[in-house]
Amino acid sequence: MEDDDDYAKFAADRADALTRFGYVLSGNPHDAADLVQEALVRLRAAWPRVRRKGNPEAYVRTTMSRLHISIWRARRHERLAWQPPDRPVFDSPDDGALWSALATLPPRQRAVLVLRYYEDLSDEEIAATLKISRGTVRSQASRALDKLRTLQPLGSMR
């Protein structure tokens, strides 16, 4: 019973932050909610083991990152269209241009940049999270940054 209470408290306390992380990964509030939901379901199944290791948030974020890449691989030939919400919610008022620019990147490149700059992970941690080599992390980050540099300056994208 104590495990259930601890899990419920963790899920309730971290749901908003995990949803923001999912949004940054996917660029879509619906996909973000799906990532959070699926990751929390998987966390519940592994809760006793993960709790003993002491870092359930890292487990959930890793699960979300891997799910995102897996979903992208399954959908890579589809182009899904969605309508944006009436009022977007960003961490700060100037971030709208950043999220728009990130949305132009392929999912793996976006995931690498999010993990590097939003989550402040090292190349080794990103490689372990996404199950790719350190060299792939660096090349994906380089390509993503090159593509972002070709876009209009972020300040003029409003």
Coordinates of C-alpha atoms in Angstrom, one line a residue:
M1 CA 0.0 0.0 0.0
E2 CA 2.9 2.3 0.8
D3 CA 4.2 1.7 -2.8
D4 CA 0.9 2.8 -4.2
D5 CA 0.9 6.0 -2.2
D6 CA 4.5 6.8 -3.1
Y7 CA 3.8 6.2 -6.8
A8 CA 0.7 8.3 -6.8
K9 CA 2.5 11.2 -5.0
F10 CA 5.3 11.1 -7.5
A11 CA 3.0 11.0 -10.5
A12 CA 0.9 13.9 -9.2
D13 CA 3.9 16.0 -8.2
R14 CA 5.8 15.6 -11.5
A15 CA 3.0 15.4 -14.1
D16 CA 3.3 19.0 -15.2
A17 CA 7.0 19.0 -15.6
L18 CA 6.9 15.7 -17.4
T19 CA 4.2 17.0 -19.7
R20 CA 6.4 20.0 -20.5
F21 CA 9.3 17.7 -21.3
G22 CA 7.0 15.6 -23.5
Y23 CA 5.9 18.8 -25.3
V24 CA 9.5 19.8 -26.0
L25 CA 10.3 16.3 -27.3
S26 CA 7.2 16.0 -29.5
G27 CA 6.2 19.5 -30.3
N28 CA 2.6 18.5 -29.8
P29 CA 0.5 18.6 -26.6
H30 CA -1.5 15.5 -27.5
D31 CA 1.6 13.4 -28.2
A32 CA 3.2 14.9 -25.0
A33 CA 0.2 13.7 -22.9
D34 CA 0.5 10.2 -24.5
L35 CA 4.2 10.0 -23.8
V36 CA 3.6 10.9 -20.1
Q37 CA 0.8 8.5 -19.8
E38 CA 2.6 5.6 -21.3
A39 CA 5.8 6.3 -19.3
L40 CA 3.9 6.5 -16.0
V41 CA 2.2 3.2 -16.8
R42 CA 5.6 1.6 -17.4
L43 CA 6.9 3.3 -14.2
R44 CA 4.1 1.8 -12.2
A45 CA 5.0 -1.7 -13.4
A46 CA 8.6 -1.1 -12.4
W47 CA 8.0 1.1 -9.3
P48 CA 9.5 -1.1 -6.5
R49 CA 12.7 -1.6 -8.5
V50 CA 13.0 2.0 -9.7
R51 CA 12.2 3.4 -6.2
R52 CA 15.0 1.3 -4.7
K53 CA 17.4 2.9 -7.3
G54 CA 16.3 6.3 -6.1
N55 CA 15.7 8.2 -9.3
P56 CA 12.2 7.6 -10.8
E57 CA 12.2 10.9 -12.7
A58 CA 15.3 9.8 -14.7
Y59 CA 13.5 6.5 -15.5
V60 CA 10.4 8.3 -16.7
R61 CA 12.3 10.8 -18.8
T62 CA 14.5 8.1 -20.4
T63 CA 11.3 6.1 -21.1
M64 CA 9.7 9.1 -22.7
S65 CA 12.7 9.8 -24.9
R66 CA 12.9 6.2 -26.1
L67 CA 9.1 6.1 -26.7
H68 CA 9.3 9.3 -28.7
I69 CA 12.1 7.9 -30.9
S70 CA 10.2 4.6 -31.3
I71 CA 7.0 6.3 -32.3
W72 CA 8.9 8.5 -34.7
R73 CA 10.5 5.4 -36.3
A74 CA 7.0 3.8 -36.7
R75 CA 5.5 7.0 -38.2
R76 CA 8.4 8.4 -40.2
H77 CA 6.7 7.9 -43.4
E78 CA 3.5 9.7 -42.2
R79 CA 3.0 13.4 -41.9
L80 CA 0.4 14.0 -39.2
A81 CA -1.4 17.3 -39.1
W82 CA -2.9 18.8 -36.0
Q83 CA -4.5 22.1 -35.0
P84 CA -2.6 24.1 -32.4
P85 CA -4.4 25.0 -29.2
D86 CA -6.1 28.4 -29.0
R87 CA -3.5 29.7 -26.7
P88 CA -0.1 28.1 -26.6
V89 CA 1.6 27.7 -23.2
F90 CA 5.4 28.2 -23.1
D91 CA 7.9 28.4 -20.3
S92 CA 8.5 32.1 -21.1
P93 CA 7.0 34.6 -23.6
D94 CA 10.0 34.5 -26.0
D95 CA 10.1 30.7 -26.3
G96 CA 7.4 30.5 -29.0
A97 CA 10.0 31.0 -31.7
L98 CA 12.3 28.4 -30.2
W99 CA 9.5 25.8 -30.2
S100 CA 8.6 26.6 -33.7
A101 CA 12.2 26.3 -34.8
L102 CA 12.6 23.0 -32.9
A103 CA 9.5 21.6 -34.7
T104 CA 11.3 21.9 -38.0
L105 CA 13.9 19.3 -36.9
P106 CA 13.6 15.6 -37.3
P107 CA 12.6 13.8 -34.0
R108 CA 16.0 12.4 -33.2
Q109 CA 17.8 15.7 -33.7
R110 CA 15.1 17.5 -31.6
A111 CA 15.5 14.8 -28.9
V112 CA 19.3 15.3 -28.9
L113 CA 19.0 19.1 -28.5
V114 CA 16.3 18.9 -25.9
L115 CA 18.3 16.4 -23.8
R116 CA 21.5 18.5 -24.2
Y117 CA 20.2 22.0 -23.7
Y118 CA 16.8 21.6 -21.9
E119 CA 17.8 18.6 -19.6
D120 CA 21.5 19.6 -19.5
L121 CA 22.7 16.0 -20.1
S122 CA 26.2 15.1 -21.3
D123 CA 26.9 13.4 -24.7
E124 CA 27.4 10.1 -22.8
E125 CA 24.1 10.4 -21.0
I126 CA 22.2 11.3 -24.2
A127 CA 23.8 8.4 -26.0
A128 CA 22.8 6.0 -23.2
T129 CA 19.3 7.5 -23.0
L130 CA 18.6 7.2 -26.8
K131 CA 20.7 4.0 -27.2
I132 CA 22.9 5.6 -29.9
S133 CA 26.7 6.2 -30.0
R134 CA 28.3 9.3 -28.7
G135 CA 29.4 10.2 -32.2
T136 CA 25.8 10.0 -33.4
V137 CA 24.8 12.3 -30.6
R138 CA 27.4 14.8 -31.7
S139 CA 26.6 14.5 -35.4
Q140 CA 22.8 14.9 -34.8
A141 CA 23.4 17.9 -32.6
S142 CA 25.7 19.5 -35.2
R143 CA 23.2 18.9 -38.0
A144 CA 20.3 20.2 -35.9
L145 CA 22.2 23.4 -34.9
D146 CA 23.3 23.9 -38.6
K147 CA 19.6 23.7 -39.6
L148 CA 18.5 26.1 -36.9
R149 CA 21.2 28.6 -38.0
T150 CA 19.7 28.6 -41.5
L151 CA 16.3 29.7 -40.1
Q152 CA 15.5 33.4 -39.4
P153 CA 17.0 34.7 -36.2
L154 CA 14.8 33.6 -33.3
G155 CA 14.1 37.2 -32.3
S156 CA 12.5 37.9 -35.7
M157 CA 10.3 34.8 -35.9
R158 CA 7.4 36.3 -33.9

